[in-house]
Short mmCIF file of C-alpha atoms in Angstrom, two decimals:
data_model
loop_
_atom_site.label_atom_id
_atom_site.label_comp_id
_atom_site.label_asym_id
_atom_site.label_seq_id
_atom_site.Cartn_x
_atom_site.Cartn_y
_atom_site.Cartn_z
CA MET O 1307 0.00 0.00 0.00
CA GLU O 1308 2.84 2.37 0.94
CA SER O 1309 4.79 1.60 -2.22
CA HIS O 1310 1.69 2.26 -4.34
CA LYS O 1311 1.23 5.64 -2.68
CA LEU O 1312 4.87 6.56 -3.30
CA HIS O 1313 4.56 5.52 -6.93
CA THR O 1314 1.44 7.69 -7.29
CA MET O 1315 3.23 10.70 -5.79
CA GLN O 1316 6.20 10.14 -8.06
CA LEU O 1317 3.95 10.16 -11.13
CA HIS O 1318 2.25 13.30 -9.81
CA VAL O 1319 5.64 15.01 -9.44
CA GLU O 1320 6.76 14.08 -12.95
CA LYS O 1321 3.46 15.21 -14.48
CA GLY O 1322 3.43 18.48 -12.54
CA LEU O 1323 7.02 19.37 -13.44
CA GLN O 1324 6.33 18.79 -17.14
CA SER O 1325 3.18 20.91 -17.13
CA SER O 1326 2.89 23.79 -19.61
CA ASN O 1327 1.35 25.91 -16.85
CA LEU O 1328 3.89 27.80 -14.74
CA ALA O 1329 1.58 27.80 -11.71
CA ASP O 1330 1.36 23.99 -11.78
CA VAL O 1331 5.13 23.69 -11.97
CA MET O 1332 5.61 26.03 -9.00
CA THR O 1333 2.96 24.20 -6.96
CA THR O 1334 4.56 20.83 -7.70
CA ILE O 1335 7.98 22.08 -6.60
CA THR O 1336 6.48 23.28 -3.31
CA GLU O 1337 4.79 19.90 -2.80
CA CYS O 1338 8.08 18.07 -3.42
CA ALA O 1339 9.49 19.48 -0.19
CA ARG O 1340 6.45 18.25 1.74
CA TYR O 1341 6.58 14.79 0.11
CA ILE O 1342 10.25 14.35 1.02
CA ARG O 1343 9.62 15.36 4.64
CA GLU O 1344 6.61 13.06 5.01
CA TYR O 1345 8.06 10.07 3.12
CA PRO O 1346 11.83 10.07 3.71
CA PHE O 1347 12.55 6.82 1.85
CA PRO O 1348 15.94 6.75 0.07
CA HIS O 1349 14.65 5.72 -3.37
CA PHE O 1350 11.83 8.27 -3.31
CA VAL O 1351 14.09 11.07 -2.01
CA HIS O 1352 16.67 10.33 -4.69
CA ALA O 1353 14.10 10.21 -7.49
CA THR O 1354 12.48 13.49 -6.40
CA LEU O 1355 15.83 15.29 -6.10
CA PHE O 1356 16.81 13.99 -9.52
CA ARG O 1357 13.60 15.43 -11.06
CA LEU O 1358 14.15 18.76 -9.31
CA ALA O 1359 17.73 18.86 -10.64
CA GLN O 1360 16.43 18.28 -14.17
CA THR O 1361 13.88 21.05 -13.67
CA PHE O 1362 16.57 23.39 -12.34
CA ASN O 1363 18.64 22.65 -15.44
CA GLY O 1364 15.67 23.70 -17.60
CA GLU O 1365 16.28 21.35 -20.52
CA ILE O 1366 12.93 19.59 -20.01
CA PHE O 1367 11.10 22.85 -20.72
CA ALA O 1368 12.95 23.62 -23.96
CA ARG O 1369 12.13 27.34 -24.47
CA LYS O 1370 8.71 27.15 -22.82
CA PHE O 1371 9.55 29.11 -19.63
CA GLU O 1372 12.61 30.91 -20.94
CA HIS O 1373 11.80 34.17 -19.13
CA SER O 1374 10.66 32.47 -15.91
CA MET O 1375 13.48 29.98 -15.36
CA ASN O 1376 15.14 31.95 -12.57
CA THR O 1377 11.80 32.16 -10.74
CA ILE O 1378 11.50 28.36 -11.01
CA ARG O 1379 15.10 27.92 -9.86
CA LEU O 1380 14.57 30.20 -6.86
CA ARG O 1381 11.53 28.14 -5.85
CA ILE O 1382 13.60 24.94 -6.08
CA VAL O 1383 16.29 26.46 -3.82
CA VAL O 1384 13.66 27.36 -1.23
CA ALA O 1385 12.05 23.90 -1.45
CA ILE O 1386 15.38 22.13 -0.95
CA LYS O 1387 16.09 24.24 2.14
CA GLU O 1388 12.72 23.21 3.58
CA CYS O 1389 13.63 19.51 3.47
CA ASN O 1390 17.41 19.65 3.97
CA LYS O 1391 17.34 17.25 6.93
CA CYS O 1392 16.33 14.40 4.61
CA LEU O 1393 18.81 15.10 1.79
CA SER O 1394 21.48 12.69 3.02
CA LEU O 1395 19.11 9.79 2.25
CA ALA O 1396 19.78 10.13 -1.48
CA PHE O 1397 22.06 7.25 -2.48
CA SER O 1398 23.66 8.75 -5.59
CA THR O 1399 24.65 12.35 -6.24
CA GLU O 1400 26.69 12.30 -9.43
CA GLU O 1401 23.77 12.74 -11.84
CA ILE O 1402 22.04 15.30 -9.62
CA ILE O 1403 25.20 17.43 -9.40
CA ARG O 1404 25.87 17.07 -13.14
CA PHE O 1405 22.47 18.56 -14.07
CA ILE O 1406 22.92 21.46 -11.63
CA LEU O 1407 26.50 22.29 -12.67
CA LYS O 1408 25.42 22.80 -16.30
CA VAL O 1409 23.65 25.99 -15.21
CA SER O 1410 26.92 27.36 -13.76
CA HIS O 1411 28.11 28.01 -17.34
CA SER O 1412 25.19 30.36 -18.02
CA ASN O 1413 25.79 33.95 -19.17
CA ASP O 1414 23.15 35.09 -16.67
CA TYR O 1415 24.72 36.00 -13.32
CA LYS O 1416 21.37 35.39 -11.59
CA ALA O 1417 21.30 31.81 -12.87
CA ARG O 1418 24.89 31.28 -11.69
CA SER O 1419 24.02 32.76 -8.29
CA LEU O 1420 21.02 30.45 -7.91
CA THR O 1421 23.24 27.50 -8.87
CA LEU O 1422 25.61 28.34 -6.02
CA LEU O 1423 22.72 28.73 -3.58
CA LEU O 1424 21.30 25.34 -4.61
CA LEU O 1425 24.68 23.62 -4.23
CA GLY O 1426 24.90 25.16 -0.77
CA SER O 1427 21.40 23.95 0.11
CA LEU O 1428 22.41 20.46 -1.05
CA ALA O 1429 25.58 20.56 1.08
CA PRO O 1430 24.99 17.12 2.70
CA LEU O 1431 25.17 15.68 -0.84
CA THR O 1432 27.64 18.01 -2.54
CA CYS O 1433 30.13 18.61 0.29
CA GLU O 1434 32.82 16.20 -0.98
CA ASP O 1435 32.46 16.80 -4.73
CA LYS O 1436 35.68 18.34 -6.10
CA LYS O 1437 33.91 20.07 -9.00
CA VAL O 1438 31.60 21.82 -6.55
CA HIS O 1439 34.60 22.84 -4.41
CA ASN O 1440 36.37 24.35 -7.41
CA LEU O 1441 33.25 26.16 -8.63
CA ILE O 1442 32.67 27.84 -5.25
CA ILE O 1443 36.34 28.80 -4.84
CA GLU O 1444 36.43 30.29 -8.36
CA SER O 1445 33.14 32.11 -7.79
CA LEU O 1446 34.67 33.95 -4.84
CA ASP O 1447 36.75 35.88 -7.39
CA CYS O 1448 33.74 37.22 -9.31
CA VAL O 1449 33.03 40.96 -9.38
CA GLU O 1450 29.23 40.70 -9.45
CA MET O 1451 28.15 41.22 -5.81
CA THR O 1452 25.04 39.02 -6.06
CA GLU O 1453 27.09 36.08 -7.30
CA LEU O 1454 29.86 36.73 -4.76
CA SER O 1455 27.36 36.79 -1.90
CA ALA O 1456 25.83 33.52 -3.18
CA ALA O 1457 29.30 31.93 -3.31
CA ILE O 1458 29.95 32.97 0.30
CA GLN O 1459 26.64 31.45 1.41
CA ALA O 1460 27.42 28.21 -0.45
CA ALA O 1461 30.89 28.08 1.11
CA ASN O 1462 29.35 28.63 4.53
CA GLU O 1463 27.10 25.58 4.09
CA LEU O 1464 29.81 23.27 2.68
CA ALA O 1465 32.23 24.23 5.46
CA LYS O 1466 29.84 22.66 7.99
CA PHE O 1467 30.24 19.21 6.41
CA SER O 1468 33.62 18.93 4.67
CA ILE O 1469 37.12 19.03 6.19
CA SER O 1470 38.76 19.04 2.74
CA PHE O 1471 36.68 22.02 1.63
CA SER O 1472 37.45 23.80 4.93
CA SER O 1473 41.17 23.48 4.20
CA LEU O 1474 40.67 25.05 0.76
CA ILE O 1475 38.37 27.86 1.80
CA ILE O 1476 40.52 29.10 4.72
CA ARG O 1477 43.40 29.76 2.30
CA LYS O 1478 41.03 31.54 -0.07
CA ILE O 1479 39.62 33.69 2.73
CA ALA O 1480 43.15 34.66 3.80
CA GLU O 1481 43.89 35.64 0.19
CA MET O 1482 40.71 37.72 -0.06
CA PHE O 1483 41.40 39.58 3.17
CA GLY O 1484 44.94 40.21 1.98
CA LYS O 1485 43.66 42.13 -1.04
CA ASN O 1486 41.67 44.40 1.29
CA PHE O 1487 39.02 45.42 -1.28
CA LEU O 1488 35.95 43.84 0.31
CA GLU O 1489 33.07 45.71 1.85
CA ILE O 1490 32.50 45.37 5.59
CA SER O 1491 29.28 43.38 5.07
CA LEU O 1492 31.09 40.78 2.93
CA LYS O 1493 33.94 40.55 5.44
CA ASN O 1494 31.38 39.76 8.12
CA GLU O 1495 29.94 37.01 5.90
CA LEU O 1496 33.43 35.55 5.43
CA PHE O 1497 33.90 35.46 9.20
CA GLY O 1498 30.67 33.46 9.32
CA ILE O 1499 32.37 30.79 7.20
CA ILE O 1500 35.31 30.62 9.62
CA SER O 1501 32.97 29.85 12.52
CA ASN O 1502 31.71 26.74 10.68
CA LEU O 1503 35.05 25.29 9.54
CA ARG O 1504 35.87 21.69 10.45
CA GLY O 1505 39.19 20.11 11.50
CA LEU O 1506 41.94 20.98 14.01
CA SER O 1507 44.45 22.14 11.40
CA VAL O 1508 41.78 24.37 9.89
CA SER O 1509 41.07 25.86 13.32
CA LYS O 1510 44.77 26.66 13.75
CA SER O 1511 44.82 28.33 10.33
CA SER O 1512 41.73 30.33 11.30
CA ILE O 1513 43.33 31.54 14.52
CA GLU O 1514 46.49 32.52 12.63
CA LEU O 1515 44.40 34.41 10.08
CA GLY O 1516 42.62 36.22 12.92
CA ARG O 1517 45.96 37.21 14.45
CA ARG O 1518 47.23 38.58 11.13
CA LEU O 1519 44.03 40.57 10.63
CA LEU O 1520 44.23 41.98 14.14
CA GLU O 1521 47.85 43.03 13.71
CA GLY O 1522 47.08 44.60 10.34
CA LEU O 1523 44.23 46.82 11.49
CA PRO O 1524 44.57 50.37 10.14
CA THR O 1525 43.91 51.85 13.59
CA ASN O 1526 45.90 51.48 16.77
CA GLU O 1527 42.82 51.83 18.96
CA MET O 1528 41.23 48.71 20.41
CA HIS O 1529 38.04 49.60 22.24
CA SER O 1530 37.77 46.14 23.83
CA ILE O 1531 40.78 46.90 26.10
CA SER O 1532 39.18 50.02 27.57
CA LEU O 1533 35.86 48.21 27.88
CA LEU O 1534 37.41 45.25 29.71
CA LEU O 1535 39.34 47.54 32.05
CA SER O 1536 36.20 49.49 32.95
CA GLU O 1537 34.28 46.24 33.55
CA LEU O 1538 37.19 44.89 35.61
CA GLU O 1539 36.86 47.79 38.05
CA LYS O 1540 33.13 47.11 38.43
CA VAL O 1541 33.45 43.37 39.12
CA ILE O 1542 36.35 43.93 41.55
CA ASN O 1543 34.13 46.28 43.55
CA GLN O 1544 31.43 43.60 43.49
CA ARG O 1545 34.05 41.04 44.65
CA ASN O 1546 32.97 38.72 41.83
CA LYS O 1547 36.15 36.64 41.69
CA LEU O 1548 34.98 34.44 38.81
CA LEU O 1549 34.37 37.40 36.50
CA VAL O 1550 37.57 39.14 37.64
CA HIS O 1551 39.57 36.04 36.68
CA CYS O 1552 37.74 35.76 33.34
CA ILE O 1553 38.36 39.41 32.40
CA LEU O 1554 42.04 39.19 33.39
CA GLN O 1555 42.47 36.10 31.21
CA ASN O 1556 40.98 38.00 28.27
CA LEU O 1557 43.26 40.96 28.94
CA SER O 1558 46.24 38.57 29.07
CA SER O 1559 45.35 37.31 25.59
CA ILE O 1560 45.03 40.85 24.22
CA ALA O 1561 48.29 41.83 25.96
CA GLU O 1562 50.18 40.02 23.19
CA TYR O 1563 49.18 42.89 20.89
CA ARG O 1564 51.07 45.55 22.85
CA ASN O 1565 50.83 48.15 20.07
CA PHE O 1566 47.10 48.48 20.78
CA TRP O 1567 47.63 49.35 24.45
CA THR O 1568 47.68 53.06 25.21
CA ILE O 1569 49.71 54.52 28.08
CA GLU O 1570 46.45 55.01 30.01
CA ASN O 1571 45.55 51.32 29.51
CA ILE O 1572 48.92 50.15 30.82
CA LYS O 1573 48.76 52.41 33.86
CA ALA O 1574 45.20 51.29 34.56
CA ILE O 1575 46.05 47.56 34.62
CA ARG O 1576 49.22 48.29 36.64
CA ASP O 1577 47.34 50.29 39.29
CA PHE O 1578 44.81 47.52 39.91
CA TYR O 1579 47.33 45.72 42.14
CA HIS O 1580 45.98 46.80 45.55
CA GLN O 1581 42.37 46.04 44.60
CA ILE O 1582 43.30 42.64 43.18
CA ASN O 1583 45.48 41.76 46.16
CA PHE O 1584 42.57 42.68 48.45
CA LEU O 1585 40.52 39.84 46.87
CA SER O 1586 42.90 37.33 48.56
CA SER O 1587 42.96 35.00 45.56
CA LYS O 1588 46.32 33.54 44.51
CA GLY O 1589 44.92 32.46 41.12
CA ILE O 1590 43.67 35.98 40.28
CA LEU O 1591 46.97 37.49 41.46
CA CYS O 1592 48.97 35.12 39.24
CA THR O 1593 46.76 35.91 36.22
CA TRP O 1594 47.26 39.64 36.79
CA LEU O 1595 51.03 39.14 37.09
CA HIS O 1596 51.01 37.10 33.87
CA CYS O 1597 49.18 39.89 32.04
CA MET O 1598 51.77 42.39 33.29
CA ASP O 1599 54.55 39.99 32.30
CA VAL O 1600 53.27 39.78 28.70
CA LEU O 1601 53.01 43.58 28.51
CA SER O 1602 56.55 44.05 29.86
CA SER O 1603 58.24 42.45 26.84
CA THR O 1604 59.19 45.80 25.28
CA GLU O 1605 61.30 48.67 26.61
CA PHE O 1606 58.48 51.21 26.17
CA HIS O 1607 55.97 49.23 28.23
CA SER O 1608 58.56 48.26 30.85
CA LYS O 1609 59.38 51.92 31.44
CA ILE O 1610 55.70 52.67 32.22
CA LEU O 1611 55.36 49.65 34.52
CA LEU O 1612 58.53 50.62 36.42
CA GLU O 1613 57.11 54.04 37.31
CA ASN O 1614 55.20 52.40 40.16
CA TYR O 1615 55.70 48.87 41.49
CA PRO O 1616 53.98 48.26 44.85
CA TRP O 1617 53.64 44.61 43.81
CA SER O 1618 57.41 44.14 44.37
CA VAL O 1619 56.52 42.86 47.87
CA LEU O 1620 55.32 39.70 46.11
CA LEU O 1621 58.98 38.81 45.52
CA ASN O 1622 58.98 37.81 49.20
CA SER O 1623 55.62 36.02 49.07
CA GLY O 1624 55.30 32.84 51.08
CA ASN O 1625 53.45 31.24 48.16
CA ILE O 1626 56.14 29.95 45.80
CA VAL O 1627 53.91 30.07 42.69
CA VAL O 1628 53.00 33.74 43.26
CA ARG O 1629 56.66 34.49 43.95
CA ILE O 1630 57.76 32.87 40.67
CA PHE O 1631 55.19 34.89 38.70
CA ALA O 1632 56.54 38.03 40.39
CA ILE O 1633 60.12 36.98 39.54
CA LYS O 1634 59.16 36.42 35.88
CA LEU O 1635 57.66 39.90 35.66
CA SER O 1636 60.59 41.51 37.48
CA LEU O 1637 63.19 39.78 35.30
CA ASN O 1638 61.40 40.99 32.18
CA LEU O 1639 61.40 44.53 33.53
CA LEU O 1640 65.08 44.28 34.45
CA LEU O 1641 66.05 42.96 31.01
CA ASN O 1642 63.99 45.58 29.15
CA GLY O 1643 64.36 48.63 31.38
CA GLU O 1644 66.30 50.38 34.14
CA MET O 1645 65.48 49.17 37.65
CA ASP O 1646 66.57 50.93 40.85
CA ALA O 1647 69.22 49.21 42.98
CA GLN O 1648 66.93 48.30 45.90
CA PHE O 1649 64.32 46.67 43.67
CA GLN O 1650 67.06 44.80 41.80
CA GLN O 1651 68.62 43.51 45.02
CA THR O 1652 65.19 42.32 46.25
CA LEU O 1653 64.75 40.46 42.96
CA LEU O 1654 68.16 38.76 43.12
CA ASN O 1655 67.60 37.73 46.74
CA SER O 1656 64.20 36.30 45.80
CA ILE O 1657 65.81 34.25 43.02
CA LEU O 1658 68.40 32.82 45.43
CA VAL O 1659 65.76 32.01 48.08
CA THR O 1660 63.55 30.30 45.50
CA LEU O 1661 66.50 28.34 44.10
CA CYS O 1662 67.42 27.12 47.58
CA GLN O 1663 63.82 26.13 48.22
CA PHE O 1664 63.76 24.02 45.07
CA ILE O 1665 67.14 22.46 45.88
CA ASP O 1666 65.90 21.49 49.34
CA ASN O 1667 62.73 20.01 47.78
CA PRO O 1668 63.61 18.95 44.20
CA THR O 1669 60.29 17.16 43.62
CA SER O 1670 56.81 18.33 44.52
CA PRO O 1671 53.45 16.48 44.43
CA SER O 1672 51.98 19.59 42.79
CA SER O 1673 52.22 19.58 38.98
CA ILE O 1674 51.78 23.38 39.02
CA VAL O 1675 54.83 23.86 41.26
CA ASN O 1676 56.91 21.47 39.12
CA ARG O 1677 55.89 23.31 35.95
CA GLN O 1678 56.79 26.63 37.54
CA LYS O 1679 60.14 25.20 38.65
CA HIS O 1680 61.05 24.35 35.03
CA GLU O 1681 60.06 27.84 33.90
CA PHE O 1682 61.91 29.46 36.80
CA LEU O 1683 65.17 27.66 35.97
CA PHE O 1684 64.76 28.57 32.31
CA LEU O 1685 64.31 32.24 33.22
CA VAL O 1686 67.36 32.22 35.48
CA SER O 1687 69.39 30.64 32.66
CA LYS O 1688 68.19 33.38 30.32
CA PHE O 1689 69.13 36.05 32.87
CA VAL O 1690 72.61 34.55 33.38
CA CYS O 1691 73.23 34.90 29.63
CA SER O 1692 72.20 38.57 29.66
CA PRO O 1693 74.55 41.53 30.30
CA LYS O 1694 72.46 42.49 33.37
CA CYS O 1695 73.81 39.53 35.36
CA THR O 1696 76.94 40.14 37.45
CA PRO O 1697 79.84 37.75 38.27
CA HIS O 1698 79.02 38.13 41.98
CA PHE O 1699 75.44 36.94 41.45
CA ALA O 1700 76.63 34.11 39.19
CA SER O 1701 79.01 32.95 41.93
CA SER O 1702 76.15 33.05 44.46
CA LEU O 1703 74.07 30.85 42.19
CA VAL O 1704 76.96 28.40 41.80
CA ARG O 1705 77.51 28.10 45.57
CA ASN O 1706 73.83 27.32 46.11
CA ILE O 1707 73.65 24.78 43.29
CA LEU O 1708 76.74 22.97 44.60
CA ARG O 1709 74.69 22.15 47.71
CA ALA O 1710 72.63 19.77 45.58
CA GLU O 1711 73.19 16.03 45.71
CA LEU O 1712 74.87 14.40 42.72
CA THR O 1713 71.76 12.50 41.58
CA SER O 1714 69.43 12.67 38.59
CA SER O 1715 66.81 14.44 40.74
CA TYR O 1716 68.97 17.54 40.54
CA ASP O 1717 69.81 17.26 36.84
CA GLU O 1718 67.99 20.52 35.97
CA PHE O 1719 70.05 22.45 38.50
CA PHE O 1720 73.27 21.10 36.99
CA GLN O 1721 72.00 22.15 33.56
CA LEU O 1722 71.73 25.68 34.97
CA LEU O 1723 75.22 25.31 36.44
CA ALA O 1724 76.51 24.39 32.97
CA VAL O 1725 75.03 27.62 31.58
CA ILE O 1726 76.62 29.67 34.38
CA ASN O 1727 79.94 27.90 33.89
CA GLU O 1728 79.87 28.68 30.17
CA ASN O 1729 79.21 32.40 30.70
CA TYR O 1730 81.36 32.92 33.82
CA TRP O 1731 84.09 30.37 33.27
CA ARG O 1732 86.93 32.28 34.89
CA GLU O 1733 84.93 33.32 37.98
CA CYS O 1734 83.41 29.90 38.70
CA ARG O 1735 85.92 27.27 37.59
CA GLU O 1736 87.88 27.04 40.84
CA ILE O 1737 84.88 26.50 43.11
CA VAL O 1738 83.28 24.09 40.63
CA ASN O 1739 86.49 22.13 40.24
CA SER O 1740 87.26 21.71 43.92
CA SER O 1741 83.66 20.96 44.94
CA PHE O 1742 82.93 18.47 42.18
CA PHE O 1743 86.16 16.50 42.53
CA SER O 1744 85.60 15.88 46.22
CA ALA O 1745 81.85 15.28 45.81
CA ILE O 1746 82.31 12.74 43.01
CA PHE O 1747 84.95 10.69 44.75
CA ASN O 1748 83.06 10.73 48.03
CA SER O 1749 79.91 9.55 46.27
CA LYS O 1750 78.77 6.11 47.41
CA ASN O 1751 77.50 5.20 43.95
CA PHE O 1752 79.59 6.59 41.12
CA ASN O 1753 77.03 5.58 38.47
CA ILE O 1754 74.19 7.76 39.79
CA VAL O 1755 76.13 10.97 39.17
CA PRO O 1756 74.41 12.81 36.25
CA PRO O 1757 76.62 12.92 33.10
CA ILE O 1758 76.20 16.72 32.94
CA VAL O 1759 78.35 16.92 36.11
CA PHE O 1760 81.29 15.29 34.32
CA THR O 1761 80.73 17.53 31.31
CA ILE O 1762 81.04 20.60 33.54
CA LEU O 1763 84.09 19.15 35.24
CA LEU O 1764 85.80 18.34 31.95
CA SER O 1765 85.23 21.92 30.77
CA THR O 1766 87.18 23.28 33.75
CA MET O 1767 89.86 20.60 33.82
CA PRO O 1768 92.54 22.17 31.57
CA PHE O 1769 93.17 24.85 34.21
CA SER O 1770 93.31 22.30 37.00
CA LEU O 1771 96.18 20.58 35.24
CA LEU O 1772 98.33 23.58 36.14
CA ASN O 1773 98.19 22.42 39.75
CA GLN O 1774 100.20 19.31 40.52
CA SER O 1775 97.89 18.23 43.33
CA ASN O 1776 94.96 18.26 40.97
CA ASP O 1777 96.95 16.22 38.45
CA GLN O 1778 96.57 13.20 40.71
CA ASN O 1779 92.85 13.90 40.89
CA LEU O 1780 92.73 13.86 37.09
CA THR O 1781 94.47 10.49 37.00
CA ASN O 1782 91.99 9.09 39.53
CA PHE O 1783 89.09 10.56 37.56
CA ALA O 1784 90.28 8.96 34.30
CA GLY O 1785 90.79 5.67 36.11
CA GLN O 1786 87.23 5.75 37.43
CA ILE O 1787 85.82 6.33 33.92
CA ILE O 1788 87.64 3.38 32.36
CA SER O 1789 86.96 1.09 35.31
CA ASN O 1790 84.05 -1.37 35.40
CA ASN O 1791 82.36 0.74 38.03
CA PHE O 1792 81.09 3.17 35.38
CA ASN O 1793 78.50 2.03 32.82
CA TYR O 1794 79.28 2.51 29.14
CA TRP O 1795 76.03 4.35 28.33
CA THR O 1796 77.00 7.12 30.76
CA ILE O 1797 80.52 7.24 29.32
CA TYR O 1798 78.96 7.67 25.87
CA LYS O 1799 76.74 10.53 27.10
CA ILE O 1800 79.72 12.26 28.72
CA ALA O 1801 81.69 11.99 25.48
#
């Protein structure tokens, strides 16, 4: 019974679409959408879409509706949109697409525009067809605004379903923005496509495109910074810690684009310290310090931030994570600007205290503390390589590191020692030499000594040869290396 009803409807569709009366044709097209929604059977859906594609092509009418074809095509586009949830049931798309694509060669820009709109409406079927991809990409270069807008809409629909098309269209969008000839309305439509793109690599490309567009803005004024700063003051007064944290995270992201920050903006975020500290939230304080740290990466911004620094008390904070964030900010300011002697001495003392704390407790159950330790040691290494570091401070670092046990748990500290030794060879070689020789030979297990220790020792050894007493130490050291007490893998790493 059901199959008979479907057959009857199919005959009705074919008869209606071949009618010589335009009203009958339009009515039949409208009914096709309802039939597909009510009877979503694959064979019936495919057959109906095939007939609509033939009608869209117009060959079945000969010259009968020559002046009304675009009206018929527009009605087909609307009908397809009304039943788009059932389109994926069609089991073959090649013939359907072939009939539609013939219209894309028309001299009438309206017909070409309607073709693009129909292909977009049929996105569940057309999304992986290479000919459709190429047509839409090429159509984005057209000068006729109606056709260009239709191509953007079609691209928007295909981007929802196809990763391969998303990869193509993001490159095309970047090219179009690079030419900088589009109207604002069309740029907004292109951004709509980006929001629908599929695939992780495509998302990365989209973010990169957004960054390039932001950096290339013709104006240096970013209203969102002032807006966020004004809202930050409101939510701080309301003691809404969640919103404060959220706004600070957004400001940290925008801080990467320092050229958009005015002097007033920088002073405003700097002067929020007392209000933020009053909230008694370590997480919010660290986020604020991170935002300041990002801003302090240039000499101009560092100079403004160094005009007032009440937050320097955080260098003595009992919370090691807060202290490290304060050290990161202070080191950036020191490397990019001129810091007064008292502030600088407080910073250097804080670095030594933090280093000692990590040496006394090389491992922590907190992943956050361990992550901050790695970053802290990296920053200290960077500072040691800079001209702002002094031989006296380098020697202080060496003396503290030499307190560490000669085990793999302290390997990162010896990596820092290697950096110091490389930059302050003359100042540090004697203390390194004497301490390491005695420590190595007093070690209960020679094999647990990290290879980096021997690398450091070998780098200072030529000068120790000048001393006859150390010559015997060198002989003993060489004997230990070639003895069976030292595994060959470690010897290889030392070499």
